[in-house]
Amino acid sequence: MLLTDSHINITLQENTLPTSLMVLVDYVGIEHRLISPERLLSQGIRADIMKSCDVWLLDYASFSLLYQQSHFKPMEELPEILLLLEENEIDKTEQLELTDNVGVVLLPCIPELFKIQIHQAQKRTLRRHEKKLEIERHSTLFLNSSQAKLLVDPTDGSIIDANPAASALYDKNIESLITG
């Protein structure tokens, strides 16, 4: 079962969908958006993509461009990426440090396998998104609590973090509570 309200973002150097890839995308039966490599570097487009739970298909040339520009945001903060590789491009990936959110699709690909890869990528993206929301929720509870809260390292007893209520209780700023 695919996530019906999501899309596949596709960025290819030629900015056109080759017939072989179009067949695969049609087989999966999910809407897609073609994003040109030039627009890929736009902060607005990248911000939209990073907020989404959409899977992103990139050819090697577009992925390399994104990889070189990743100093703006770490690659692992991007949504799930499926790197589309031709057989002659496999060796090039050794130069790149692929993060956990990057999968590889070797073209040509069997449609059923491609559908499974898209589905698994969507599930991983959704799980990462849900985990991020959970962390934000816990962080908000921690920081906004009216009760003093200290996060303590169990191995050495050092304070890792403190909330504003703890700062007020101990009459110290949070940084001095953490550094001891």
PDB file of C-alpha atoms in Angstrom:
ATOM      1  CA  MET A   1       0.000   0.000   0.000  1.00  0.00           C
ATOM      2  CA  LEU A   2       1.434   3.353  -1.071  1.00  0.00           C
ATOM      3  CA  LEU A   3       0.895   6.600   0.778  1.00  0.00           C
ATOM      4  CA  THR A   4      -1.825   8.117  -1.370  1.00  0.00           C
ATOM      5  CA  ASP A   5      -1.383  11.772  -0.434  1.00  0.00           C
ATOM      6  CA  SER A   6       2.323  11.859  -1.244  1.00  0.00           C
ATOM      7  CA  HIS A   7       4.246  12.493  -4.412  1.00  0.00           C
ATOM      8  CA  ILE A   8       7.516  11.395  -5.880  1.00  0.00           C
ATOM      9  CA  ASN A   9       9.880  14.300  -6.522  1.00  0.00           C
ATOM     10  CA  ILE A  10      12.115  13.616  -9.506  1.00  0.00           C
ATOM     11  CA  THR A  11      15.227  15.562 -10.466  1.00  0.00           C
ATOM     12  CA  LEU A  12      17.077  14.561 -13.611  1.00  0.00           C
ATOM     13  CA  GLN A  13      19.908  16.363 -15.370  1.00  0.00           C
ATOM     14  CA  GLU A  14      18.043  16.318 -18.704  1.00  0.00           C
ATOM     15  CA  ASN A  15      14.894  17.583 -16.942  1.00  0.00           C
ATOM     16  CA  THR A  16      12.778  15.122 -18.909  1.00  0.00           C
ATOM     17  CA  LEU A  17      11.487  11.747 -17.833  1.00  0.00           C
ATOM     18  CA  PRO A  18      12.995   8.953 -19.936  1.00  0.00           C
ATOM     19  CA  THR A  19      10.416   6.477 -21.210  1.00  0.00           C
ATOM     20  CA  SER A  20      11.863   3.649 -19.104  1.00  0.00           C
ATOM     21  CA  LEU A  21      11.487   5.712 -15.913  1.00  0.00           C
ATOM     22  CA  MET A  22       8.038   6.974 -16.935  1.00  0.00           C
ATOM     23  CA  VAL A  23       6.892   3.359 -17.262  1.00  0.00           C
ATOM     24  CA  LEU A  24       8.149   2.636 -13.722  1.00  0.00           C
ATOM     25  CA  VAL A  25       6.526   5.764 -12.240  1.00  0.00           C
ATOM     26  CA  ASP A  26       3.232   4.975 -14.009  1.00  0.00           C
ATOM     27  CA  TYR A  27       3.406   1.394 -12.737  1.00  0.00           C
ATOM     28  CA  VAL A  28       3.752   2.618  -9.162  1.00  0.00           C
ATOM     29  CA  GLY A  29       0.662   4.773  -9.735  1.00  0.00           C
ATOM     30  CA  ILE A  30       1.686   7.808  -7.716  1.00  0.00           C
ATOM     31  CA  GLU A  31       1.804  11.455  -8.728  1.00  0.00           C
ATOM     32  CA  HIS A  32       5.203  12.893  -9.485  1.00  0.00           C
ATOM     33  CA  ARG A  33       6.742  16.344  -9.726  1.00  0.00           C
ATOM     34  CA  LEU A  34       9.678  16.997 -12.018  1.00  0.00           C
ATOM     35  CA  ILE A  35      12.081  19.468 -10.406  1.00  0.00           C
ATOM     36  CA  SER A  36      14.893  20.809 -12.595  1.00  0.00           C
ATOM     37  CA  PRO A  37      18.485  20.705 -11.323  1.00  0.00           C
ATOM     38  CA  GLU A  38      18.569  24.524 -11.414  1.00  0.00           C
ATOM     39  CA  ARG A  39      15.547  24.723  -9.108  1.00  0.00           C
ATOM     40  CA  LEU A  40      17.121  22.034  -6.929  1.00  0.00           C
ATOM     41  CA  LEU A  41      19.577  24.621  -5.601  1.00  0.00           C
ATOM     42  CA  SER A  42      16.823  27.102  -4.758  1.00  0.00           C
ATOM     43  CA  GLN A  43      16.459  27.430  -0.986  1.00  0.00           C
ATOM     44  CA  GLY A  44      12.659  27.635  -1.335  1.00  0.00           C
ATOM     45  CA  ILE A  45      12.366  24.369  -3.257  1.00  0.00           C
ATOM     46  CA  ARG A  46      14.763  22.599  -0.899  1.00  0.00           C
ATOM     47  CA  ALA A  47      12.845  23.894   2.121  1.00  0.00           C
ATOM     48  CA  ASP A  48       9.576  22.590   0.628  1.00  0.00           C
ATOM     49  CA  ILE A  49      11.116  19.206  -0.106  1.00  0.00           C
ATOM     50  CA  MET A  50      12.653  18.957   3.359  1.00  0.00           C
ATOM     51  CA  LYS A  51       9.281  19.640   5.015  1.00  0.00           C
ATOM     52  CA  SER A  52       7.549  16.988   2.925  1.00  0.00           C
ATOM     53  CA  CYS A  53       7.406  13.243   3.412  1.00  0.00           C
ATOM     54  CA  ASP A  54       7.825  12.675  -0.307  1.00  0.00           C
ATOM     55  CA  VAL A  55      10.359  10.301  -1.820  1.00  0.00           C
ATOM     56  CA  TRP A  56      12.886  11.965  -4.084  1.00  0.00           C
ATOM     57  CA  LEU A  57      14.337  10.281  -7.167  1.00  0.00           C
ATOM     58  CA  LEU A  58      17.607  11.734  -8.447  1.00  0.00           C
ATOM     59  CA  ASP A  59      19.929  10.725 -11.229  1.00  0.00           C
ATOM     60  CA  TYR A  60      23.650  10.641 -10.456  1.00  0.00           C
ATOM     61  CA  ALA A  61      24.430  14.082 -11.929  1.00  0.00           C
ATOM     62  CA  SER A  62      21.652  15.777  -9.914  1.00  0.00           C
ATOM     63  CA  PHE A  63      22.562  13.875  -6.749  1.00  0.00           C
ATOM     64  CA  SER A  64      26.201  14.952  -7.124  1.00  0.00           C
ATOM     65  CA  LEU A  65      25.094  18.563  -7.472  1.00  0.00           C
ATOM     66  CA  LEU A  66      22.969  18.265  -4.329  1.00  0.00           C
ATOM     67  CA  TYR A  67      25.779  16.446  -2.500  1.00  0.00           C
ATOM     68  CA  GLN A  68      28.231  19.256  -3.296  1.00  0.00           C
ATOM     69  CA  GLN A  69      25.737  21.825  -2.006  1.00  0.00           C
ATOM     70  CA  SER A  70      24.850  19.853   1.143  1.00  0.00           C
ATOM     71  CA  HIS A  71      26.826  22.219   3.362  1.00  0.00           C
ATOM     72  CA  PHE A  72      23.564  24.214   3.545  1.00  0.00           C
ATOM     73  CA  LYS A  73      21.819  21.304   5.251  1.00  0.00           C
ATOM     74  CA  PRO A  74      23.198  17.855   6.025  1.00  0.00           C
ATOM     75  CA  MET A  75      22.138  15.141   3.582  1.00  0.00           C
ATOM     76  CA  GLU A  76      20.515  13.109   6.368  1.00  0.00           C
ATOM     77  CA  GLU A  77      18.031  15.949   6.959  1.00  0.00           C
ATOM     78  CA  LEU A  78      16.660  15.519   3.446  1.00  0.00           C
ATOM     79  CA  PRO A  79      13.740  13.171   2.860  1.00  0.00           C
ATOM     80  CA  GLU A  80      14.240   9.673   1.513  1.00  0.00           C
ATOM     81  CA  ILE A  81      16.306   9.741  -1.689  1.00  0.00           C
ATOM     82  CA  LEU A  82      16.427   6.987  -4.271  1.00  0.00           C
ATOM     83  CA  LEU A  83      19.529   7.436  -6.386  1.00  0.00           C
ATOM     84  CA  LEU A  84      18.859   6.260  -9.946  1.00  0.00           C
ATOM     85  CA  LEU A  85      22.003   4.693 -11.366  1.00  0.00           C
ATOM     86  CA  GLU A  86      22.890   3.260 -14.723  1.00  0.00           C
ATOM     87  CA  GLU A  87      25.202   0.277 -14.556  1.00  0.00           C
ATOM     88  CA  ASN A  88      28.203   2.372 -15.669  1.00  0.00           C
ATOM     89  CA  GLU A  89      27.699   4.786 -12.716  1.00  0.00           C
ATOM     90  CA  ILE A  90      27.916   2.286  -9.853  1.00  0.00           C
ATOM     91  CA  ASP A  91      31.655   2.868  -9.250  1.00  0.00           C
ATOM     92  CA  LYS A  92      31.088   6.627  -8.869  1.00  0.00           C
ATOM     93  CA  THR A  93      29.080   6.142  -5.659  1.00  0.00           C
ATOM     94  CA  GLU A  94      32.225   5.022  -3.806  1.00  0.00           C
ATOM     95  CA  GLN A  95      33.353   8.676  -3.869  1.00  0.00           C
ATOM     96  CA  LEU A  96      30.211   9.733  -2.004  1.00  0.00           C
ATOM     97  CA  GLU A  97      29.342   9.076   1.613  1.00  0.00           C
ATOM     98  CA  LEU A  98      25.782   7.826   1.268  1.00  0.00           C
ATOM     99  CA  THR A  99      23.659   8.514   4.350  1.00  0.00           C
ATOM    100  CA  ASP A 100      20.933   6.229   5.708  1.00  0.00           C
ATOM    101  CA  ASN A 101      18.226   8.111   3.822  1.00  0.00           C
ATOM    102  CA  VAL A 102      19.773   7.312   0.426  1.00  0.00           C
ATOM    103  CA  GLY A 103      18.833   4.141  -1.407  1.00  0.00           C
ATOM    104  CA  VAL A 104      20.005   3.023  -4.834  1.00  0.00           C
ATOM    105  CA  VAL A 105      17.888   1.907  -7.794  1.00  0.00           C
ATOM    106  CA  LEU A 106      19.831   0.255 -10.582  1.00  0.00           C
ATOM    107  CA  LEU A 107      18.315   0.985 -13.997  1.00  0.00           C
ATOM    108  CA  PRO A 108      16.783  -0.704 -15.851  1.00  0.00           C
ATOM    109  CA  CYS A 109      14.676  -1.938 -12.970  1.00  0.00           C
ATOM    110  CA  ILE A 110      11.940  -4.534 -12.616  1.00  0.00           C
ATOM    111  CA  PRO A 111       8.656  -2.616 -12.080  1.00  0.00           C
ATOM    112  CA  GLU A 112       7.538  -4.762  -9.125  1.00  0.00           C
ATOM    113  CA  LEU A 113      10.891  -4.221  -7.395  1.00  0.00           C
ATOM    114  CA  PHE A 114      10.711  -0.478  -8.068  1.00  0.00           C
ATOM    115  CA  LYS A 115       7.242  -0.345  -6.505  1.00  0.00           C
ATOM    116  CA  ILE A 116       8.539  -2.128  -3.390  1.00  0.00           C
ATOM    117  CA  GLN A 117      11.523   0.268  -3.166  1.00  0.00           C
ATOM    118  CA  ILE A 118       9.220   3.306  -3.409  1.00  0.00           C
ATOM    119  CA  HIS A 119       6.898   1.843  -0.758  1.00  0.00           C
ATOM    120  CA  GLN A 120       9.775   1.064   1.625  1.00  0.00           C
ATOM    121  CA  ALA A 121      11.258   4.531   1.079  1.00  0.00           C
ATOM    122  CA  GLN A 122       7.880   6.105   1.880  1.00  0.00           C
ATOM    123  CA  LYS A 123       7.595   4.077   5.077  1.00  0.00           C
ATOM    124  CA  ARG A 124      11.110   5.060   6.193  1.00  0.00           C
ATOM    125  CA  THR A 125      10.360   8.724   5.480  1.00  0.00           C
ATOM    126  CA  LEU A 126       7.108   8.558   7.426  1.00  0.00           C
ATOM    127  CA  ARG A 127       8.832   6.878  10.401  1.00  0.00           C
ATOM    128  CA  ARG A 128      11.577   9.528  10.422  1.00  0.00           C
ATOM    129  CA  HIS A 129       8.961  12.279  10.241  1.00  0.00           C
ATOM    130  CA  GLU A 130       6.964  10.747  13.119  1.00  0.00           C
ATOM    131  CA  LYS A 131      10.149  10.383  15.205  1.00  0.00           C
ATOM    132  CA  LYS A 132      11.055  14.025  14.544  1.00  0.00           C
ATOM    133  CA  LEU A 133       7.568  15.116  15.683  1.00  0.00           C
ATOM    134  CA  GLU A 134       7.891  12.976  18.822  1.00  0.00           C
ATOM    135  CA  ILE A 135      11.261  14.523  19.660  1.00  0.00           C
ATOM    136  CA  GLU A 136       9.823  18.017  19.136  1.00  0.00           C
ATOM    137  CA  ARG A 137       6.856  17.153  21.374  1.00  0.00           C
ATOM    138  CA  HIS A 138       9.102  15.853  24.177  1.00  0.00           C
ATOM    139  CA  SER A 139      11.397  18.836  23.820  1.00  0.00           C
ATOM    140  CA  THR A 140       8.444  21.220  24.116  1.00  0.00           C
ATOM    141  CA  LEU A 141       7.185  19.405  27.227  1.00  0.00           C
ATOM    142  CA  PHE A 142      10.669  19.515  28.769  1.00  0.00           C
ATOM    143  CA  LEU A 143      11.298  23.187  28.042  1.00  0.00           C
ATOM    144  CA  ASN A 144       7.808  24.462  28.908  1.00  0.00           C
ATOM    145  CA  SER A 145       7.313  22.495  32.112  1.00  0.00           C
ATOM    146  CA  SER A 146       6.735  24.593  35.216  1.00  0.00           C
ATOM    147  CA  GLN A 147       8.564  21.919  37.219  1.00  0.00           C
ATOM    148  CA  ALA A 148      12.353  21.873  37.325  1.00  0.00           C
ATOM    149  CA  LYS A 149      13.731  19.222  34.967  1.00  0.00           C
ATOM    150  CA  LEU A 150      17.335  18.078  34.650  1.00  0.00           C
ATOM    151  CA  LEU A 151      18.543  15.589  32.073  1.00  0.00           C
ATOM    152  CA  VAL A 152      21.345  13.625  33.777  1.00  0.00           C
ATOM    153  CA  ASP A 153      23.897  11.277  32.215  1.00  0.00           C
ATOM    154  CA  PRO A 154      23.496   8.003  34.174  1.00  0.00           C
ATOM    155  CA  THR A 155      27.125   6.982  33.627  1.00  0.00           C
ATOM    156  CA  ASP A 156      28.767   9.949  35.338  1.00  0.00           C
ATOM    157  CA  GLY A 157      25.932  12.008  36.881  1.00  0.00           C
ATOM    158  CA  SER A 158      26.697  15.084  34.792  1.00  0.00           C
ATOM    159  CA  ILE A 159      23.837  17.363  33.755  1.00  0.00           C
ATOM    160  CA  ILE A 160      23.230  17.165  30.015  1.00  0.00           C
ATOM    161  CA  ASP A 161      20.349  19.636  29.829  1.00  0.00           C
ATOM    162  CA  ALA A 162      18.078  21.680  32.066  1.00  0.00           C
ATOM    163  CA  ASN A 163      14.818  23.528  31.552  1.00  0.00           C
ATOM    164  CA  PRO A 164      14.107  27.172  32.481  1.00  0.00           C
ATOM    165  CA  ALA A 165      12.275  26.096  35.674  1.00  0.00           C
ATOM    166  CA  ALA A 166      15.461  24.344  36.871  1.00  0.00           C
ATOM    167  CA  SER A 167      17.425  27.458  36.012  1.00  0.00           C
ATOM    168  CA  ALA A 168      15.092  29.536  38.180  1.00  0.00           C
ATOM    169  CA  LEU A 169      15.093  26.991  41.048  1.00  0.00           C
ATOM    170  CA  TYR A 170      18.899  26.814  41.253  1.00  0.00           C
ATOM    171  CA  ASP A 171      19.300  30.498  40.372  1.00  0.00           C
ATOM    172  CA  LYS A 172      21.799  29.652  37.618  1.00  0.00           C
ATOM    173  CA  ASN A 173      21.564  29.995  33.865  1.00  0.00           C
ATOM    174  CA  ILE A 174      21.097  26.753  31.930  1.00  0.00           C
ATOM    175  CA  GLU A 175      24.622  26.834  30.504  1.00  0.00           C
ATOM    176  CA  SER A 176      26.206  27.024  33.969  1.00  0.00           C
ATOM    177  CA  LEU A 177      24.000  24.137  35.174  1.00  0.00           C
ATOM    178  CA  ILE A 178      25.247  22.023  32.260  1.00  0.00           C
ATOM    179  CA  THR A 179      28.923  22.912  32.582  1.00  0.00           C
ATOM    180  CA  GLY A 180      28.803  22.431  36.336  1.00  0.00           C
TER     181      GLY A 180
END
